Amino acid sequence: SWADLMILAGNVALESMGFKTFGFAGGRADVWEPEQDVDWGSETKWLDDERYSGDRELRGHLGAVQMGLIYVNPEGPNGKPDPVAAARDIRETFRRMAMNDEETVALIAGGHTFGKTHGAGDAALVGAEPEGAGIEAQGLGWSSKYATGIAGDAITSGLEVTWTTTPTKWSNNFFDNLFDYEWELTKSPAGANQWTPKGGAGADTVPDAHNASKRHAPAMLTTDLSLRFDPAYEKISRRFHQHPDQFADAFARAWFKLTHRDMGPVVRYLGPLVPKEELIWQDPIPAIDHELVSEQDIAALKAKILATGLSVSELVSTAWASASTFRGSDKRGGANGARIRLEPQKDWDVNQPAQLSKVLEKLEAIQKEFNAAQSGDKKVSLADLVVLGGVAAVEKAAKDGGHEMKVPFTPGRMDASQEQTDVESFAALEPKVDGFRNYARGKLPMSVEAMLVDRAQLLTLTAPEMTVLVGGLRVLGANAGGSKHGVFTDKPGTLTNDFFVNLLSMATIWGPAAGSEPGSDEVYEARDRKTKAVKWTGTRADLIFGSHAQLRAFAEVYGSADAKQKFVKDFVKAWTKVMNLDRFEIAAK
């Protein structure tokens, strides 16, 4: 793919300059249209920063510090050349990329061991970007009126910085220069804030990128000096300066992480250069080391699970909590690994820790009993049992509603350990809002219904799949905390299309509930048109299926008198999809 080629080209470039990379994996896909699901921020102008509140608190899910930047402003916060203040921005942005301080220092220093920035002249002389240029530009934007506009006359960032004396070779010279010189603020030819050695030190030590007869002094960005003047970054930087081998290893690993972070587990990696070492940020899961359960075993295990007395609601809620952590954006989360039983997931409020502990205790007892009874190496994992519990519950709920259904189940999940789980990194997967479970807490970045669509997108669901899952999960009792909002049925725990029938019924009229407040606590109530008695309560994540024209069309299909069987079949299909989202080894077959 082009995506693979771009990363491989970066590795080849590093290797051509004498650097030993950590490895490379193929398997990235190319997309051919802009991704419309990305929230770049609310700003309408480049470099605006409405994303902050209070004491420079960056809005929840954004990463870049200003609109239009990739990471941080290299001149400092909002262009203010303060290395210490810049360190705060660096640390927050790289933390949101799951990079610790050592990885951050390695990436900045390693990346700035090579090459230069470009700010040869006034940025006002650079033309519009490709999409803003005229049709005659044929997609080639940023046409420059400054001299030749290329090579030594190039203007991109507006900064004119070369960090090292060997900008086309791997070295430790970035740290040599960072610590050997004292730095003073200056301006680039384009007027940007940057730093040069005091007193003219270092003059003529850096080669020009385009003219062999020219030499320069080294220069630094404000964000480079953060690695010296932030106490934590400085400690790491001085260690890397004194131990170049540690620096090289740290950069190789951090570069590999940066370029492979969104590929998911190692099972998705392709090619002969895949590193053999298991890395915790890859969310490792043990390889299958035992015989898997048979169809006969599966049937017996389902019977044992239902015999525990656990309710349909408890089993469905637990299976959904485990599987629905999956994110299609970076292929993290999912039921494989059974991390639902580990920190931090076991303590998430949305997962109802007390109920979760009860369910897991009974499933673990079944697991131990089954595994102990086997004469060979056959075993069942808890990860499989969590999903199988949901399968058994859905089958029972369908049968209770008059529909005999066999929900597909493929064993082969394994159980990860706490040591294989990066607690801080997994904390980012905790849902603050989950419309599938009618859960919302605190101040929301957007409406409840928009957050429902966002979660459906992360689960790679279509609009009909999202619709049928919400309707099914409501009547099965999967709401967090046992909430009755959206449970539009008098037969909870039975898989029926009652959610849609009653939502769309003309026998009721909807209005705001008494004391309801906009936001996460917004609640509505359905009153009988004749008696005015309250019949149901619901949230925006419920009412959107009657309000939004497209979603209402799906709801009307599932709420029809002849749709009972279609609803159950479609629910089972969508349910199975979510349960298997992280089963990449199945998808590859």
Coordinates of C-alpha atoms in Angstrom, one line a residue, residues 293 297 300-301 304 363-381:
V293 CA -13.4 -26.4 22.9
D297 CA -18.3 -28.5 24.8
A300 CA -22.5 -27.8 27.6
L301 CA -20.8 -24.6 28.7
K304 CA -23.7 -24.3 32.8
L363 CA -17.6 -17.6 35.0
E364 CA -14.1 -18.2 36.5
A365 CA -15.6 -21.1 38.6
I366 CA -17.0 -22.7 35.4
Q367 CA -13.6 -22.2 33.7
K368 CA -11.7 -23.9 36.5
E369 CA -14.1 -26.8 36.7
F370 CA -14.1 -27.4 33.0
N371 CA -10.3 -27.2 32.6
A372 CA -9.7 -29.4 35.6
A373 CA -12.0 -32.1 34.1
Q374 CA -10.1 -32.4 30.9
S375 CA -7.7 -35.3 30.4
G376 CA -5.8 -33.8 27.5
D377 CA -4.7 -30.2 26.8
K378 CA -8.2 -28.9 26.0
K379 CA -9.0 -25.6 27.8
V380 CA -11.4 -22.7 27.7
S381 CA -10.3 -19.2 28.3

